[in-house]
Each structure stands twice: as structure tokens, then as C-alpha cells.
Short mmCIF file of C-alpha atoms in Angstrom, two decimals:
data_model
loop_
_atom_site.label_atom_id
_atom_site.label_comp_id
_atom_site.label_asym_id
_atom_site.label_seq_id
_atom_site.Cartn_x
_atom_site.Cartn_y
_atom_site.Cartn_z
CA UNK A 301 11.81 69.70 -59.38
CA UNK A 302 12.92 68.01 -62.28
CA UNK A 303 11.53 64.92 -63.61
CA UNK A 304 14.17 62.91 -65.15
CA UNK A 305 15.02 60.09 -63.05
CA UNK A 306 17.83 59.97 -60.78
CA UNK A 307 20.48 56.51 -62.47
CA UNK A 308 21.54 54.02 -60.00
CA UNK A 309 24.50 54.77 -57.93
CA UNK A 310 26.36 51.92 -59.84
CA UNK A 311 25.58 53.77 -63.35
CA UNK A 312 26.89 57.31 -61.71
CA UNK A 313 30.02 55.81 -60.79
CA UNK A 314 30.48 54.01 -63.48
CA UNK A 315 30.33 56.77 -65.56
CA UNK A 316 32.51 58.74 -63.06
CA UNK A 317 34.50 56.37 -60.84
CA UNK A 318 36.48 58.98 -58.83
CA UNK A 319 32.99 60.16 -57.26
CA UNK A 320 33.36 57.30 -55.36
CA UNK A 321 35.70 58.43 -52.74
CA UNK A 322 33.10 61.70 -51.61
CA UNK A 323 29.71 59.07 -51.58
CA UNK A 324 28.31 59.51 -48.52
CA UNK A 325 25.05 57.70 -47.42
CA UNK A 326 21.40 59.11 -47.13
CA UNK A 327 18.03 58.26 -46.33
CA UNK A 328 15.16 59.70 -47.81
CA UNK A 329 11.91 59.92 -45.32
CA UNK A 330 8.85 59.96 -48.16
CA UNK A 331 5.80 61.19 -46.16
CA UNK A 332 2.86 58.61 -46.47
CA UNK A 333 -0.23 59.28 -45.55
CA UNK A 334 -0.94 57.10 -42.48
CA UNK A 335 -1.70 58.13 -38.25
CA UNK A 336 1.83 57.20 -37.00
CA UNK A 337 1.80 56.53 -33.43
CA UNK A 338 4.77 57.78 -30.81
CA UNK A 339 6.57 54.11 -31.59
CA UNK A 340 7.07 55.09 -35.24
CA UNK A 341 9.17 57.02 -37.10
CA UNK A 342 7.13 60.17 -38.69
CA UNK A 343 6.88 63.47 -39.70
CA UNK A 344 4.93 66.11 -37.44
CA UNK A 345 3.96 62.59 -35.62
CA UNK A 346 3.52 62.14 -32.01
CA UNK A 347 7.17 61.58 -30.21
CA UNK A 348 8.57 59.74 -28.06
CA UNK A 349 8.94 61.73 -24.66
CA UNK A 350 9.62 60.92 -21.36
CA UNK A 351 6.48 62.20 -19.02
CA UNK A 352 9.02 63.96 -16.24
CA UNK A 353 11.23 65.59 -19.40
CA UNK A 354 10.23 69.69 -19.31
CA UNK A 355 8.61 69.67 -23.23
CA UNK A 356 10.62 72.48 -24.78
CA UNK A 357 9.14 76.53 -24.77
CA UNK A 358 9.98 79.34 -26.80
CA UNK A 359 10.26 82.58 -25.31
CA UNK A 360 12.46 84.47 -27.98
CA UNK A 361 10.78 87.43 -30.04
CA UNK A 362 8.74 86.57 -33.12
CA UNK A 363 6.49 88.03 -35.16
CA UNK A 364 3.85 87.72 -33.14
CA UNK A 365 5.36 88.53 -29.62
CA UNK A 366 8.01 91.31 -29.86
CA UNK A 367 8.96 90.38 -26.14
CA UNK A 368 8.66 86.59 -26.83
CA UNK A 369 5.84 85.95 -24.33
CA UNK A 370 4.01 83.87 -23.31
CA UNK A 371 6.66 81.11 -24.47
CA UNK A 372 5.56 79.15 -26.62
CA UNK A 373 5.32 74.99 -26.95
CA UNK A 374 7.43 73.79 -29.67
CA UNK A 375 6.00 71.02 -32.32
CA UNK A 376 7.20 68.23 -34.02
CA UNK A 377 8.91 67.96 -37.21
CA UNK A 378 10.50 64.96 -36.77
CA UNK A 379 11.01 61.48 -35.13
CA UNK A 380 13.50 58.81 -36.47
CA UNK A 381 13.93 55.60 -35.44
CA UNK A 382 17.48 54.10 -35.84
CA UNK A 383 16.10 50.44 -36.78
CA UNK A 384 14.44 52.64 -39.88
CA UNK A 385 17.67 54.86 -41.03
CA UNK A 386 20.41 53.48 -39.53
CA UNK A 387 23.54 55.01 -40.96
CA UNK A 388 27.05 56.89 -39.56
CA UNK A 389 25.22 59.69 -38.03
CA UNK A 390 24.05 57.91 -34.80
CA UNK A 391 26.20 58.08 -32.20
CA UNK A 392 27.16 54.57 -29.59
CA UNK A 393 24.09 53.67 -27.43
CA UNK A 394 21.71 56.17 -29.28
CA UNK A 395 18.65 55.27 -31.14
CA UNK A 396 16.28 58.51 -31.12
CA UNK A 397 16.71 61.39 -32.89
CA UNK A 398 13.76 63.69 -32.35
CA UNK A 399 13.53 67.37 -34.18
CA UNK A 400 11.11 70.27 -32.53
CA UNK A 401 10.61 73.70 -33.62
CA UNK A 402 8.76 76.86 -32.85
CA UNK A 403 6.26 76.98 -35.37
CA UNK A 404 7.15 81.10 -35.78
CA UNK A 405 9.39 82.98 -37.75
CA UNK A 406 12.24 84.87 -35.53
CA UNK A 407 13.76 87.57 -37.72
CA UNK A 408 17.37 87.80 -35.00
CA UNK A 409 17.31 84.13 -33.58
CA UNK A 410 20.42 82.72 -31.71
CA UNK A 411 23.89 82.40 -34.02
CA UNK A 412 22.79 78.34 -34.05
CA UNK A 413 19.58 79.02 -35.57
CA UNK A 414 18.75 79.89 -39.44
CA UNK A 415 17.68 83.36 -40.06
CA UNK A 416 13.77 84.18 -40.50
CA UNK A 417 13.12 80.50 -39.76
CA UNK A 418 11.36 78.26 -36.66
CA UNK A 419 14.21 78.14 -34.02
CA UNK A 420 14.84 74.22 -33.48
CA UNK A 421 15.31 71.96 -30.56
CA UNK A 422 17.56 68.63 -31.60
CA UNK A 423 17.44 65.71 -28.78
CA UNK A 424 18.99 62.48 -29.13
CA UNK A 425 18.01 59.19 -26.49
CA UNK A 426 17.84 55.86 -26.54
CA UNK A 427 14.00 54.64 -26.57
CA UNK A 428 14.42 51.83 -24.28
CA UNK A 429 15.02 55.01 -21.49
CA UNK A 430 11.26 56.34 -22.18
CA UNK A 431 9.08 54.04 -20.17
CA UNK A 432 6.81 56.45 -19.11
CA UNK A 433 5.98 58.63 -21.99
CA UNK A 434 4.20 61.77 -21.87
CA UNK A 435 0.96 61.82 -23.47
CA UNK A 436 -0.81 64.80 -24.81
CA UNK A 437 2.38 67.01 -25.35
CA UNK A 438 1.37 70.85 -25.19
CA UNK A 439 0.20 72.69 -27.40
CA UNK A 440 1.26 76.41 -28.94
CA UNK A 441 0.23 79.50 -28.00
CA UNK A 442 0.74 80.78 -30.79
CA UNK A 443 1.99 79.77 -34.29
CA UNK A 444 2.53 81.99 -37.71
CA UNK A 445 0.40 81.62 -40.49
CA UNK A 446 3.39 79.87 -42.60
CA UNK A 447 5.01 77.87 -39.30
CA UNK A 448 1.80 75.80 -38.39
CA UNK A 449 2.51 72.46 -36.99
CA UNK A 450 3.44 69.60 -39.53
CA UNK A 451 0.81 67.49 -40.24
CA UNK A 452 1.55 63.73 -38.93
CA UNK A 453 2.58 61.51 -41.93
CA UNK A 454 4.53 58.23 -41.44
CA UNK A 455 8.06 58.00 -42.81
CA UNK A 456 9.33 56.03 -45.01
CA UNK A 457 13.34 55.31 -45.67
CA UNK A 458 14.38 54.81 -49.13
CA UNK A 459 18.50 54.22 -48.66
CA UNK A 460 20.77 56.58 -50.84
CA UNK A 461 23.90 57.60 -51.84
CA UNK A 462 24.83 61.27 -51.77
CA UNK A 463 27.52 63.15 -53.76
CA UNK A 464 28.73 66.72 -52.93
CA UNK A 465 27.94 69.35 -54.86
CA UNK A 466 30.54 70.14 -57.90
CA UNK A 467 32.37 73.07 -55.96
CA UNK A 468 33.04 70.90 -53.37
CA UNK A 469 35.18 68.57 -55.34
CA UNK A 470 38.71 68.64 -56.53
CA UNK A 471 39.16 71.60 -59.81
CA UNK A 472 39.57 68.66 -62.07
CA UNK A 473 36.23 66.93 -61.51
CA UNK A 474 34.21 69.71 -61.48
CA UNK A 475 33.70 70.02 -65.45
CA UNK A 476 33.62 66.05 -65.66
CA UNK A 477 30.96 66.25 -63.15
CA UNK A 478 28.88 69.10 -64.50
CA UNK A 479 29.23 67.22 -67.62
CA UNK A 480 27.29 64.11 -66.32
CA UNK A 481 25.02 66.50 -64.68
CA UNK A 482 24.09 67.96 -68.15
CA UNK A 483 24.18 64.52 -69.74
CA UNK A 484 21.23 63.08 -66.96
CA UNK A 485 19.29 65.99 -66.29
CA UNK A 486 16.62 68.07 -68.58
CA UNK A 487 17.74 71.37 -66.29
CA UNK A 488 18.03 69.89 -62.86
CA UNK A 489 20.86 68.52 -61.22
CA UNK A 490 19.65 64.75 -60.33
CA UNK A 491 23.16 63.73 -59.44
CA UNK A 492 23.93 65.89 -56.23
CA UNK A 493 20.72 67.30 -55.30
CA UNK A 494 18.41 64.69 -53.34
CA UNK A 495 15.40 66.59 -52.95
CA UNK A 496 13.42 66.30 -50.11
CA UNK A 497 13.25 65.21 -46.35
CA UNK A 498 16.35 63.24 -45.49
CA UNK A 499 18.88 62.23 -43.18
CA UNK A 500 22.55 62.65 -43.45
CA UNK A 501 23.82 62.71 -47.01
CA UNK A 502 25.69 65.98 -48.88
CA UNK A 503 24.35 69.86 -48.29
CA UNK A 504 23.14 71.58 -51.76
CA UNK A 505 24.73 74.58 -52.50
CA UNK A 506 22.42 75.20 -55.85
CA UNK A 507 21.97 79.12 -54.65
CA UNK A 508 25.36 80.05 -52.47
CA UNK A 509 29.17 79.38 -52.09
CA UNK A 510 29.54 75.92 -50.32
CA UNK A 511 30.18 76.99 -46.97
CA UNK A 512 32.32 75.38 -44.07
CA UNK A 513 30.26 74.95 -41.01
CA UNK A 514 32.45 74.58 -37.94
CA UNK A 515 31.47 73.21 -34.42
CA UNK A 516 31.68 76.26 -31.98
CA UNK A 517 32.68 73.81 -29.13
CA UNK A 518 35.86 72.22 -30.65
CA UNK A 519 36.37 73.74 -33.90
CA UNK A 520 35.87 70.20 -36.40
CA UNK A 521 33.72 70.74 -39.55
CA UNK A 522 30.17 69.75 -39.48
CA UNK A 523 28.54 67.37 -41.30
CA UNK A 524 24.85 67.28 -42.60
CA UNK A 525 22.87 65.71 -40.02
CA UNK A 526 19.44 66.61 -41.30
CA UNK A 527 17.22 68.65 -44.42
CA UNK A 528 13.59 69.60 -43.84
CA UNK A 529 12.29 70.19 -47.05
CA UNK A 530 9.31 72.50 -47.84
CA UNK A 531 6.59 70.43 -49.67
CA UNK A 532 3.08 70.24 -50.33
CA UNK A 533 2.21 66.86 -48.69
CA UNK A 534 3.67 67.74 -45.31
CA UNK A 535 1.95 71.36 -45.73
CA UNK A 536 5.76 72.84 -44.70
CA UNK A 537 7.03 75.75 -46.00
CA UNK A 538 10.69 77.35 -44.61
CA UNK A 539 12.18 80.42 -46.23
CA UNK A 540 11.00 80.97 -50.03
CA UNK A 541 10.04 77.28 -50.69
CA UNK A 542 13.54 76.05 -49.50
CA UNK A 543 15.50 73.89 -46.99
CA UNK A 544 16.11 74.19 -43.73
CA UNK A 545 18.97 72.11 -42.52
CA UNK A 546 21.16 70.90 -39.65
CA UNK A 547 24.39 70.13 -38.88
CA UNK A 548 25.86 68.40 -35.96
CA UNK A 549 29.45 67.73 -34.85
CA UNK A 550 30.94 64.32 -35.68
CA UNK A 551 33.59 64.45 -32.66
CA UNK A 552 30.53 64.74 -30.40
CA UNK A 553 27.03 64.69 -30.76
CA UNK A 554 26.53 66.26 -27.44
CA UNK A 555 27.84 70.01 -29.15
CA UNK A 556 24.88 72.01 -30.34
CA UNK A 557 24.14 71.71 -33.79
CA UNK A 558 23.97 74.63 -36.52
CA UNK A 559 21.07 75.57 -38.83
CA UNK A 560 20.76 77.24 -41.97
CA UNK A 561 18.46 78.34 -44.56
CA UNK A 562 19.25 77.72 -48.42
#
């Protein structure tokens, strides 16, 4: 990770003004060390989950159960509070979004899921509907040496602005951009790549094509919804030190979401 600081959105676009039509917002979630309660947004932190709501079990093949049983409890990754990240990726009447995962790697998971990855579990609710909330959730059977559970930190939001990746921009402000890159940076791209946990923002394409990812229920392109990032504090690791990210539908956040690896 490089070290050079990122400038101030004001000093990006002012050095390239016609970035300004592809800024999209982001929030950060820096892990502090703290015993978050189900009430607070965190990472690997206790959610927020009603007591008569099945908690969600694994029973796909891993590699630790070639048949995928017993299933398996999930574990948290992530709880978000809108009144901490609010942004354009809620949808009306929602202010929940809760990330679970199966804290093994599946090496053929379901088209949805990343390769070679925990398979996730996305729910969004409103918290004012959880007035009896379950309390301890279960815990897994089973869990790979590299897929342990998270360990609880509070989140905190520090509010962004993202900017795609160059390849993702019109022909003629991908040099001007790559300039700027070269101009701020001592090797790393500190313009488009916001490194670490976050919410919404642009997708990193630093090691592939930028792809398209399109809802399989109506066919509109996804947008970044959110990027677990592999880091020492949190103790999580996905792929080879990567990101593991998700993408939900804009026209409805009722489709299922997409995950991939990069």
C-alpha cells in the first residue's frame, strides 16, 4: 500500500475537472479497536437479528466437508448502520445492511458467489423491525484455517469520493488521468484505488479488464455495493491478500447480489 497521501477531492478535480462527472461517493469503515455491541455499526461485531429469523447455514461442499455437512453457521463480517454511511446505496425505508459469510473456502460455489472464497449472505431491514433480537447467534461447525470469524472491531466512516479506474473512462482521459496518477503517487495509484473496507464507491480493476456485472433478474449493470478488504487488524484474509466485493442491482435491491474476487 502506498504511502503518499491521497489530495483532497477539490485538488483532484481541480487538476482534472472532467473527473467530476464519474465521482461517485464512498465510505471508508476504519476498524477501531473497541467491543461494539449489536446497536453499532462494526466489523465481525454482533448483529442485529430478529430472534424468530432462521440464522443462515451452509451446507455447500468445502474443504472441509466434500458433501457440505453438517451445514454450517455463517459469521459476521459486517453490520452498517445507515445514520453512520448514509449514501445512494440504501434503498426507501431501509436502514440495515448486514453481511454474513461461511467462514470456508468453496472451490465451485453458486454463479453469485466469488470463486475459492466464503459464500456470502447479504440482508437488508429496517432496525426499528428487530424488537426482539436474537442473542447468542450460533456458532460454526466448522471454519478453515484462513476463513475464521472476523474479529469484532467498531467501524468508523470517513466520507469519500471515488473515481473509476482509468479504463473505465472515456479514451481521451485515460492518459490525462494516468498522468495525475504518476504525478501523486510514488508507485501506487492513490487517485482511484481506496484501499480498504468500504461502502459503495468505484470497483479496482488494478489486476483484470474492468468487467460489466449485470443483474441476472432484469439485466441493468451493477454497481459496487460493498469491498471487504484483507488486512491485518481485522485478521481477514480473501484470495491472495485481495478483495472480495459485492454488487447489488440499483433497479432493485431485492435481486441477489454478485461477488467477485480481485
Amino acid at each position: 500500500m502506498t504511502h503518499t497521501p491521497r489530495p483532497s477531492t477539490e485538488a483532484i478535480l481541480a487538476a482534472l475537472p472532467d473527473l467530476a462527472p464519474y465521482a461517485r461517493d464512498a465510505v471508508l469503515l476504519h476498524p477501531r479497536r473497541a467491543e461494539p455491541d449489536r446497536r453499532h455499526s462494526s466489523i465481525g461485531g454482533p448483529l442485529l437479528w430478529p430472534s424468530d429469523e432462521p440464522w443462515p447455514q451452509c451446507s455447500l461442499p468445502d474443504v472441509d466437508s466434500a458433501d457440505g455437512t453438517p451445514a454450517t453457521a455463517m459469521v459476521p463480517v459486517a453490520q452498517i448502520f445507515r445514520r453512520d454511511a448514509p449514501g445512494p446505496w440504501w434503498p426507501a425505508g431501509i436502514d440495515l445492511l448486514q453481511i454474513l459469510w461461511c467462514p470456508n473456502e468453496h472451490w465451485d460455489p453458486p454463479a453469485q458467489q466469488a470463486d475459492v472464497s466464503p459464500v456470502l449472505d447479504v440482508r437488508w431491514r429496517r432496525a426499528a423491525d428487530v424488537t426482539d433480537p436474537l442473542t447468542p447467534p450460533p456458532a460454526p461447525s466448522r471454519y478453515g484455517e484462513d476463513g475464521s470469524p472476523p474479529r469484532a472491531w467498531a467501524a468508523t466512516p470517513e466520507h469519500v469520493t471515488a473515481f473509476p479506474f482509468r479504463e473505465e473512462l472515456p479514451a481521451e482521459l485515460r492518459p490525462r488521468l494516468a498522468e495525475l496518477v504518476r504525478a501523486t503517487g510514488d508507485g501506487g495509484d492513490v487517485i482511484t484505488r481506496l484501499a480498504g473496507w468500504k461502502l459503495g464507491g468505484w470497483p479496482t480493476w488494478h489486476l483484470t479488464h474492468p468487467a460489466v456485472v449485470t443483474c441476472g433478474e432484469c439485466g441493468t449493470a451493477m454497481t459496487l455495493l460493498f469491498t471487504v478488504a484483507s488486512d491485518d487488524e481485522t485478521g481477514v484474509v480473501v484470495g491472495r491478500w485481495g478483495d472480495l466485493r459485492v454488487f447489488a442491482c440499483p433497479a432493485d435491491h431485492r435481486h441477489p447480489f454478485q461477488a467477485d474476487l480481485h
